[in-house]
Amino acid sequence: MTRVRSRLSARSVAGQVFLLQLLLALLLILGASIGNVLQSRTDSADEAHNRSLAVAQTFAAAPGIVAALRSPDPTAVLQPRAEQARTASGVDFVVVLSTSGIRYTHPLPDRIGKVFVGTIAPALAGQPVTETIDGTIGRLVQATVPVTDDDGRVVGLVSSGVRISQISATADRQLPILIGAAAAALILAAGGAFLVSRRLLRQTHGLGPTEMARMYEHHDAVLHAVREGVLIVGAAGRLLLANDEARRLLSLPPESEGSRVRGLGLDVSVVELLAPGREVTDEVVTSGDRLLAVNVRPTDRDGGPPGYVATFRDTTELLMLTGKAEATRRRLALLYGASSRIGTTLDVIRTCEELADALVPSFADYACVDLAEPVLTGQAPGPGLAAPLRRTAISGITTAPPFLSAGTEIPLIPGTPRAAAFAHGHAVLENDLTGALRLWEDSHPEVVATVRANNVHSLIAVPLRVGGVALGIATFWRSRPDAPFDEEDRSVAEELVARAAVCIENARRYTREHAMAVALQHSLLPGRLPEQSALDVAFRYLPAQSGVGGDWFDIIPLPGARVALVVGDVVGHGLHAAATMGRLRTAVHNFSSLDLPPDELLSHLDVLVSRIDQDIDDGTAKNDTPITGATCLYAIYDPASRTCTMARAGHLPPVVVHPDGHVDFPDLPAGPPLGLAGLIGLPFETAEIQLPEGSRLVLYTDGLIESRGRDIDVGLDLLRDALAHAGRSPQQTCTDVLAALPPGQPTDDIALLVARTCALPADHIAVWDIPSDPAAVAGIRAAVTRQLELWNLEDLTFAAELVLSELVTNSIRYTKGPIQLRLLHDQLLICEVSDGSSTSPHLRHAADTDEGGRGMFLVAQLADRWGTRYTTTGKVIWAEISGTLY
């Protein structure tokens, strides 16, 4: 408050207004008080006159007054009555007079009988008279009235009056109230003036009249002198002020202040910028033939009045430069936008389509990209025109561009702009196509007619070149009237096509490398299914779009009519993964020939993968070569017992579809991925399950069920639903699975293997337990001969007897314990002799002097294949006989 009072000095406008308001209030209160006092006195005087006249008239008309005047002693009768009337009416005297002016009564008895002081002539004439005089009791107001008899004659007079001092006393009794009211009014007026002045102080910032006048003059001079239009608009959207420059730039009418902005006839673009609540910074709009830079700011940010201020700067002289800058900006935006859209994939055709689509319609009305045919297959084009051009991509503002369609062979006709561009190796601009259309008309008259019908009038032909090698040519056409290409357009086209050519070359090289990797991968995968009767097998293999991976599968026939199923996945993509896959597949074949159990086979593979990693990490390979990692699932199915023995190394579990369509995921221990088992010390575990005949065993890689947009659990559920059907063949099952889990553009290889189980009939299996006695061999040979006759295999009797005699004799000679012989009638005759020994016979060539050692040689000569596999209780020596070798 003290600070406010200090700023309310007489120098400031607020202080002067405060003092002026206070003085004016004081004068008004003083004048009102004086007027009130005077009015009170006047009212008292009028009241005295009226009371005196009323009392005098009332007493004069009182009964008995006339009789008393005519009595011998009027004083004796009238004096008491007059005093009683005076006391009751509150006047100072009531005097009864004779017609000659002699007093009959008076408040002062000594005044009775004396001459009345005052005017009595009008009363004697019958008219009352009121006057102010100096009487016997002081300054007073008195009224004199006649007393008339019944005939109307004046028989006396009555005078009543009030002293002036009594009138002043009445007015003086009201003076304290008047002074209190004046003081209260003065305090309220001072408080109101202080509040008004304090607000005025905030609005004027303590400036004085001279300072404000000078500031207004300066602001007004500056406002109208600056070369920038200024509009001040109020809260209701009405124009409060416009300087001279704003009137000139916006062509405002003379009396525009007070009008709404929307009613001033401004351009729509300007009115949109002047919308309430909008802030604008250097927004460029056109107003008539002018180019204006507009800024808009609100005025109520810091407690100011609502509204906004708009400024306008004339930039018409920069219009031409702005147009050129805008054209340059559009070209740069075109280059940037097209560059970001071209080369998003490593597909040659898609890259050409992106080039054509990126420039239509922003740059050209039609765009065509033609490539040499070798480029489409990933090969490098020959020099010159060694290979024909083929239309790879076409785009236009119409659904059917008036040119040869994609896939058509495109000739380069000598003398045309396209031929010139291809021959000289730089862009050719042609805005007169008369001659070119005449040359094209000879080979494609229908196309030329359509081109003319669409008013195509201008072209730019740019060769696609990388490192001096021409990949093809890009052609851009315009049909819009008065919009031919210019030299700057040619520069833009050359730069864009040069960038696109690099992308096309990268795609071509990728296509070549991808084709090589795919060819390598397919050469490493099974070319056809091997002959076997245990499983009905179908498979699908889909390589990844982004690069060849290391997924593989295999079907390996094993001794005893058994079949091994393998599915694996090498980490990574590219030639390294494919080569590693080939090494692992070969290793699986080699280990399978040893007839190892699944867990032992995976252990050997784990050692192999670890050695591959050591070879990579020893410095002989490039530093960026990835460390090998792989998963694998190995299963062996035996049709004789209908059992499947499986083990997996970090691979996804298999799926078993029972003959009734029930889907089951066997509880198979996962095991560590290949290459990690030795590091973390975890072994591989084998599980054995019984498969009814007609069951389907499904093996797959993670690319089938896992993708970036789908969780693996969702993929497994989809796979379960696709397999839950009975009576479907393996081929149909593969089709259903790929339809239910659409790969789209898979980022990983997909390997799918479906095997329907078959069972070896019981009458195709013969088993004999052999005692450890050489004499039992003859009986076994006889039993085998009878069994072969039952199977209609009499032509194999001789070979079978010799092979079994040797195998059984060796078991009896070198082992102790039970010996068993099993014959299997499958595609071949399979002879198996099992015993409890872990020793295996070896093939050797006996010398001429040796008495023995020729038995296994005979077995090898008579059997198609023979070998040994080890079991948990011993070994099995087996031989396959088809009769074709002897």
PDB file of C-alpha atoms in Angstrom, residues 499-690:
ATOM      1  CA  ARG A 499      20.762 -43.502 -57.698  1.00  0.00           C
ATOM      2  CA  ALA A 500      18.222 -46.028 -58.927  1.00  0.00           C
ATOM      3  CA  ALA A 501      20.857 -47.665 -61.147  1.00  0.00           C
ATOM      4  CA  VAL A 502      23.021 -48.349 -58.102  1.00  0.00           C
ATOM      5  CA  CYS A 503      20.018 -49.905 -56.331  1.00  0.00           C
ATOM      6  CA  ILE A 504      19.223 -52.025 -59.398  1.00  0.00           C
ATOM      7  CA  GLU A 505      22.838 -53.153 -59.635  1.00  0.00           C
ATOM      8  CA  ASN A 506      22.810 -54.126 -55.959  1.00  0.00           C
ATOM      9  CA  ALA A 507      19.576 -56.038 -56.496  1.00  0.00           C
ATOM     10  CA  ARG A 508      21.072 -57.733 -59.571  1.00  0.00           C
ATOM     11  CA  ARG A 509      24.110 -58.880 -57.643  1.00  0.00           C
ATOM     12  CA  TYR A 510      21.945 -60.053 -54.785  1.00  0.00           C
ATOM     13  CA  THR A 511      19.741 -61.957 -57.236  1.00  0.00           C
ATOM     14  CA  ARG A 512      22.809 -63.638 -58.671  1.00  0.00           C
ATOM     15  CA  GLU A 513      24.246 -64.520 -55.269  1.00  0.00           C
ATOM     16  CA  HIS A 514      20.849 -65.623 -53.997  1.00  0.00           C
ATOM     17  CA  ALA A 515      20.357 -67.855 -57.015  1.00  0.00           C
ATOM     18  CA  MET A 516      23.808 -69.334 -56.483  1.00  0.00           C
ATOM     19  CA  ALA A 517      23.118 -69.940 -52.803  1.00  0.00           C
ATOM     20  CA  VAL A 518      19.720 -71.447 -53.548  1.00  0.00           C
ATOM     21  CA  ALA A 519      21.282 -73.706 -56.183  1.00  0.00           C
ATOM     22  CA  LEU A 520      23.953 -74.732 -53.681  1.00  0.00           C
ATOM     23  CA  GLN A 521      21.372 -75.340 -51.006  1.00  0.00           C
ATOM     24  CA  HIS A 522      19.124 -77.409 -53.243  1.00  0.00           C
ATOM     25  CA  SER A 523      22.103 -79.420 -54.393  1.00  0.00           C
ATOM     26  CA  LEU A 524      22.833 -80.255 -50.764  1.00  0.00           C
ATOM     27  CA  LEU A 525      19.245 -81.274 -49.987  1.00  0.00           C
ATOM     28  CA  PRO A 526      17.760 -84.637 -50.971  1.00  0.00           C
ATOM     29  CA  GLY A 527      17.020 -84.713 -54.671  1.00  0.00           C
ATOM     30  CA  ARG A 528      14.512 -87.542 -54.356  1.00  0.00           C
ATOM     31  CA  LEU A 529      13.141 -89.783 -51.652  1.00  0.00           C
ATOM     32  CA  PRO A 530      14.980 -93.083 -51.110  1.00  0.00           C
ATOM     33  CA  GLU A 531      13.148 -96.347 -51.592  1.00  0.00           C
ATOM     34  CA  GLN A 532      11.844 -97.798 -48.358  1.00  0.00           C
ATOM     35  CA  SER A 533       8.628 -99.354 -47.161  1.00  0.00           C
ATOM     36  CA  ALA A 534       8.493 -98.224 -43.541  1.00  0.00           C
ATOM     37  CA  LEU A 535       7.178 -94.702 -44.110  1.00  0.00           C
ATOM     38  CA  ASP A 536       5.073 -92.808 -46.643  1.00  0.00           C
ATOM     39  CA  VAL A 537       6.928 -89.483 -46.749  1.00  0.00           C
ATOM     40  CA  ALA A 538       6.170 -86.019 -48.181  1.00  0.00           C
ATOM     41  CA  PHE A 539       8.132 -82.815 -47.668  1.00  0.00           C
ATOM     42  CA  ARG A 540       8.145 -79.108 -48.443  1.00  0.00           C
ATOM     43  CA  TYR A 541      11.101 -76.743 -48.463  1.00  0.00           C
ATOM     44  CA  LEU A 542      10.716 -72.945 -48.819  1.00  0.00           C
ATOM     45  CA  PRO A 543      13.898 -70.843 -48.845  1.00  0.00           C
ATOM     46  CA  ALA A 544      13.919 -67.472 -47.110  1.00  0.00           C
ATOM     47  CA  GLN A 545      13.370 -64.332 -49.164  1.00  0.00           C
ATOM     48  CA  SER A 546      16.109 -62.379 -47.406  1.00  0.00           C
ATOM     49  CA  GLY A 547      18.814 -64.972 -47.913  1.00  0.00           C
ATOM     50  CA  VAL A 548      19.495 -68.666 -48.063  1.00  0.00           C
ATOM     51  CA  GLY A 549      19.461 -70.356 -44.681  1.00  0.00           C
ATOM     52  CA  GLY A 550      20.790 -73.608 -43.266  1.00  0.00           C
ATOM     53  CA  ASP A 551      17.602 -75.635 -42.749  1.00  0.00           C
ATOM     54  CA  TRP A 552      17.780 -79.235 -43.949  1.00  0.00           C
ATOM     55  CA  PHE A 553      15.979 -82.549 -43.744  1.00  0.00           C
ATOM     56  CA  ASP A 554      16.766 -86.101 -44.720  1.00  0.00           C
ATOM     57  CA  ILE A 555      15.277 -89.598 -44.993  1.00  0.00           C
ATOM     58  CA  ILE A 556      17.907 -92.309 -44.451  1.00  0.00           C
ATOM     59  CA  PRO A 557      17.109 -96.051 -44.806  1.00  0.00           C
ATOM     60  CA  LEU A 558      18.722 -98.111 -42.050  1.00  0.00           C
ATOM     61  CA  PRO A 559      19.320-101.833 -41.667  1.00  0.00           C
ATOM     62  CA  GLY A 560      16.435-103.955 -40.485  1.00  0.00           C
ATOM     63  CA  ALA A 561      13.844-102.093 -42.643  1.00  0.00           C
ATOM     64  CA  ARG A 562      14.208 -99.110 -40.336  1.00  0.00           C
ATOM     65  CA  VAL A 563      14.243 -95.489 -41.507  1.00  0.00           C
ATOM     66  CA  ALA A 564      15.898 -92.440 -39.954  1.00  0.00           C
ATOM     67  CA  LEU A 565      14.229 -89.008 -40.222  1.00  0.00           C
ATOM     68  CA  VAL A 566      16.369 -85.914 -39.725  1.00  0.00           C
ATOM     69  CA  VAL A 567      15.456 -82.199 -39.516  1.00  0.00           C
ATOM     70  CA  GLY A 568      18.032 -79.534 -38.677  1.00  0.00           C
ATOM     71  CA  ASP A 569      18.569 -75.779 -38.715  1.00  0.00           C
ATOM     72  CA  VAL A 570      21.918 -73.999 -38.937  1.00  0.00           C
ATOM     73  CA  VAL A 571      22.060 -70.530 -37.411  1.00  0.00           C
ATOM     74  CA  GLY A 572      22.384 -67.658 -39.887  1.00  0.00           C
ATOM     75  CA  HIS A 573      21.902 -67.196 -43.615  1.00  0.00           C
ATOM     76  CA  GLY A 574      24.010 -67.182 -46.723  1.00  0.00           C
ATOM     77  CA  LEU A 575      26.604 -69.434 -48.238  1.00  0.00           C
ATOM     78  CA  HIS A 576      28.282 -70.114 -44.908  1.00  0.00           C
ATOM     79  CA  ALA A 577      25.037 -71.496 -43.449  1.00  0.00           C
ATOM     80  CA  ALA A 578      24.349 -73.541 -46.583  1.00  0.00           C
ATOM     81  CA  ALA A 579      27.875 -74.983 -46.599  1.00  0.00           C
ATOM     82  CA  THR A 580      27.650 -75.841 -42.907  1.00  0.00           C
ATOM     83  CA  MET A 581      24.298 -77.483 -43.549  1.00  0.00           C
ATOM     84  CA  GLY A 582      25.912 -79.645 -46.251  1.00  0.00           C
ATOM     85  CA  ARG A 583      28.689 -80.693 -43.888  1.00  0.00           C
ATOM     86  CA  LEU A 584      26.228 -81.613 -41.152  1.00  0.00           C
ATOM     87  CA  ARG A 585      23.985 -83.548 -43.543  1.00  0.00           C
ATOM     88  CA  THR A 586      26.985 -85.517 -44.789  1.00  0.00           C
ATOM     89  CA  ALA A 587      28.052 -86.184 -41.215  1.00  0.00           C
ATOM     90  CA  VAL A 588      24.568 -87.442 -40.340  1.00  0.00           C
ATOM     91  CA  HIS A 589      24.734 -89.862 -43.270  1.00  0.00           C
ATOM     92  CA  ASN A 590      28.123 -91.116 -42.145  1.00  0.00           C
ATOM     93  CA  PHE A 591      27.083 -91.511 -38.525  1.00  0.00           C
ATOM     94  CA  SER A 592      23.854 -93.209 -39.624  1.00  0.00           C
ATOM     95  CA  SER A 593      25.878 -95.804 -41.528  1.00  0.00           C
ATOM     96  CA  LEU A 594      27.358 -96.751 -38.159  1.00  0.00           C
ATOM     97  CA  ASP A 595      23.813 -97.452 -36.987  1.00  0.00           C
ATOM     98  CA  LEU A 596      24.284 -95.295 -33.856  1.00  0.00           C
ATOM     99  CA  PRO A 597      21.431 -94.561 -31.448  1.00  0.00           C
ATOM    100  CA  PRO A 598      19.959 -91.042 -31.763  1.00  0.00           C
ATOM    101  CA  ASP A 599      21.630 -89.685 -28.619  1.00  0.00           C
ATOM    102  CA  GLU A 600      25.072 -90.977 -29.646  1.00  0.00           C
ATOM    103  CA  LEU A 601      24.667 -89.605 -33.150  1.00  0.00           C
ATOM    104  CA  LEU A 602      23.816 -86.132 -31.781  1.00  0.00           C
ATOM    105  CA  SER A 603      26.845 -86.309 -29.494  1.00  0.00           C
ATOM    106  CA  HIS A 604      29.092 -86.929 -32.509  1.00  0.00           C
ATOM    107  CA  LEU A 605      27.420 -84.039 -34.351  1.00  0.00           C
ATOM    108  CA  ASP A 606      27.996 -81.784 -31.340  1.00  0.00           C
ATOM    109  CA  VAL A 607      31.722 -82.565 -31.460  1.00  0.00           C
ATOM    110  CA  LEU A 608      31.756 -81.842 -35.192  1.00  0.00           C
ATOM    111  CA  VAL A 609      30.078 -78.451 -34.755  1.00  0.00           C
ATOM    112  CA  SER A 610      32.521 -77.542 -31.990  1.00  0.00           C
ATOM    113  CA  ARG A 611      35.418 -78.354 -34.330  1.00  0.00           C
ATOM    114  CA  ILE A 612      33.876 -76.179 -37.045  1.00  0.00           C
ATOM    115  CA  ASP A 613      33.725 -73.313 -34.554  1.00  0.00           C
ATOM    116  CA  GLN A 614      37.362 -73.845 -33.637  1.00  0.00           C
ATOM    117  CA  ASP A 615      38.337 -73.820 -37.297  1.00  0.00           C
ATOM    118  CA  ILE A 616      36.539 -70.496 -37.748  1.00  0.00           C
ATOM    119  CA  ASP A 617      38.027 -68.982 -34.628  1.00  0.00           C
ATOM    120  CA  ASP A 618      41.662 -69.937 -35.340  1.00  0.00           C
ATOM    121  CA  GLY A 619      42.293 -66.892 -37.545  1.00  0.00           C
ATOM    122  CA  THR A 620      42.166 -68.660 -40.893  1.00  0.00           C
ATOM    123  CA  ALA A 621      38.713 -67.328 -41.661  1.00  0.00           C
ATOM    124  CA  LYS A 622      37.510 -63.761 -41.879  1.00  0.00           C
ATOM    125  CA  ASN A 623      36.725 -62.009 -38.654  1.00  0.00           C
ATOM    126  CA  ASP A 624      33.108 -61.422 -39.641  1.00  0.00           C
ATOM    127  CA  THR A 625      32.369 -65.119 -40.211  1.00  0.00           C
ATOM    128  CA  PRO A 626      29.710 -66.146 -37.672  1.00  0.00           C
ATOM    129  CA  ILE A 627      30.303 -68.925 -35.161  1.00  0.00           C
ATOM    130  CA  THR A 628      28.336 -72.021 -36.137  1.00  0.00           C
ATOM    131  CA  GLY A 629      25.269 -73.064 -34.193  1.00  0.00           C
ATOM    132  CA  ALA A 630      22.651 -75.604 -35.154  1.00  0.00           C
ATOM    133  CA  THR A 631      19.666 -77.543 -33.912  1.00  0.00           C
ATOM    134  CA  CYS A 632      18.734 -81.060 -34.948  1.00  0.00           C
ATOM    135  CA  LEU A 633      16.090 -83.721 -34.398  1.00  0.00           C
ATOM    136  CA  TYR A 634      16.963 -87.342 -35.213  1.00  0.00           C
ATOM    137  CA  ALA A 635      14.333 -90.099 -35.196  1.00  0.00           C
ATOM    138  CA  ILE A 636      14.508 -93.810 -36.084  1.00  0.00           C
ATOM    139  CA  TYR A 637      11.322 -95.679 -36.940  1.00  0.00           C
ATOM    140  CA  ASP A 638      11.227 -99.503 -36.823  1.00  0.00           C
ATOM    141  CA  PRO A 639       8.254-100.909 -38.794  1.00  0.00           C
ATOM    142  CA  ALA A 640       8.682-104.341 -37.216  1.00  0.00           C
ATOM    143  CA  SER A 641       8.055-103.101 -33.658  1.00  0.00           C
ATOM    144  CA  ARG A 642       6.256 -99.828 -34.682  1.00  0.00           C
ATOM    145  CA  THR A 643       8.491 -97.904 -32.277  1.00  0.00           C
ATOM    146  CA  CYS A 644      10.118 -94.542 -32.905  1.00  0.00           C
ATOM    147  CA  THR A 645      13.297 -93.634 -31.048  1.00  0.00           C
ATOM    148  CA  MET A 646      14.055 -89.886 -31.018  1.00  0.00           C
ATOM    149  CA  ALA A 647      16.481 -87.354 -29.622  1.00  0.00           C
ATOM    150  CA  ARG A 648      16.781 -83.621 -30.259  1.00  0.00           C
ATOM    151  CA  ALA A 649      19.422 -80.965 -29.840  1.00  0.00           C
ATOM    152  CA  GLY A 650      17.650 -77.688 -29.132  1.00  0.00           C
ATOM    153  CA  HIS A 651      15.155 -78.313 -31.925  1.00  0.00           C
ATOM    154  CA  LEU A 652      11.383 -77.887 -31.828  1.00  0.00           C
ATOM    155  CA  PRO A 653       9.506 -81.024 -30.721  1.00  0.00           C
ATOM    156  CA  PRO A 654       7.921 -83.310 -33.311  1.00  0.00           C
ATOM    157  CA  VAL A 655       4.188 -83.729 -33.729  1.00  0.00           C
ATOM    158  CA  VAL A 656       2.390 -87.075 -33.808  1.00  0.00           C
ATOM    159  CA  VAL A 657      -1.007 -87.228 -35.514  1.00  0.00           C
ATOM    160  CA  HIS A 658      -2.788 -90.428 -34.557  1.00  0.00           C
ATOM    161  CA  PRO A 659      -4.967 -92.289 -37.069  1.00  0.00           C
ATOM    162  CA  ASP A 660      -8.123 -90.798 -35.503  1.00  0.00           C
ATOM    163  CA  GLY A 661      -6.808 -87.232 -36.012  1.00  0.00           C
ATOM    164  CA  HIS A 662      -5.717 -86.628 -32.425  1.00  0.00           C
ATOM    165  CA  VAL A 663      -2.616 -84.403 -32.306  1.00  0.00           C
ATOM    166  CA  ASP A 664       0.073 -85.005 -29.717  1.00  0.00           C
ATOM    167  CA  PHE A 665       3.380 -83.300 -28.931  1.00  0.00           C
ATOM    168  CA  PRO A 666       5.574 -86.062 -27.431  1.00  0.00           C
ATOM    169  CA  ASP A 667       7.430 -85.264 -24.238  1.00  0.00           C
ATOM    170  CA  LEU A 668      10.900 -85.335 -25.744  1.00  0.00           C
ATOM    171  CA  PRO A 669      13.833 -83.820 -23.775  1.00  0.00           C
ATOM    172  CA  ALA A 670      15.086 -80.753 -25.634  1.00  0.00           C
ATOM    173  CA  GLY A 671      18.812 -81.141 -25.181  1.00  0.00           C
ATOM    174  CA  PRO A 672      21.305 -78.303 -25.841  1.00  0.00           C
ATOM    175  CA  PRO A 673      21.913 -77.020 -29.397  1.00  0.00           C
ATOM    176  CA  LEU A 674      24.771 -78.560 -31.305  1.00  0.00           C
ATOM    177  CA  GLY A 675      28.099 -77.080 -30.321  1.00  0.00           C
ATOM    178  CA  LEU A 676      27.031 -76.309 -26.743  1.00  0.00           C
ATOM    179  CA  ALA A 677      26.612 -79.736 -25.170  1.00  0.00           C
ATOM    180  CA  GLY A 678      30.324 -80.104 -24.481  1.00  0.00           C
ATOM    181  CA  LEU A 679      30.511 -76.569 -23.050  1.00  0.00           C
ATOM    182  CA  ILE A 680      27.630 -76.829 -20.612  1.00  0.00           C
ATOM    183  CA  GLY A 681      28.029 -80.544 -19.860  1.00  0.00           C
ATOM    184  CA  LEU A 682      24.489 -81.643 -20.656  1.00  0.00           C
ATOM    185  CA  PRO A 683      23.940 -84.986 -22.413  1.00  0.00           C
ATOM    186  CA  PHE A 684      21.395 -85.763 -25.100  1.00  0.00           C
ATOM    187  CA  GLU A 685      18.514 -88.002 -24.076  1.00  0.00           C
ATOM    188  CA  THR A 686      16.557 -90.518 -26.117  1.00  0.00           C
ATOM    189  CA  ALA A 687      12.817 -91.116 -25.919  1.00  0.00           C
ATOM    190  CA  GLU A 688      10.955 -94.065 -27.410  1.00  0.00           C
ATOM    191  CA  ILE A 689       7.283 -93.916 -28.348  1.00  0.00           C
ATOM    192  CA  GLN A 690       4.902 -96.445 -29.866  1.00  0.00           C
TER     193      GLN A 690
END
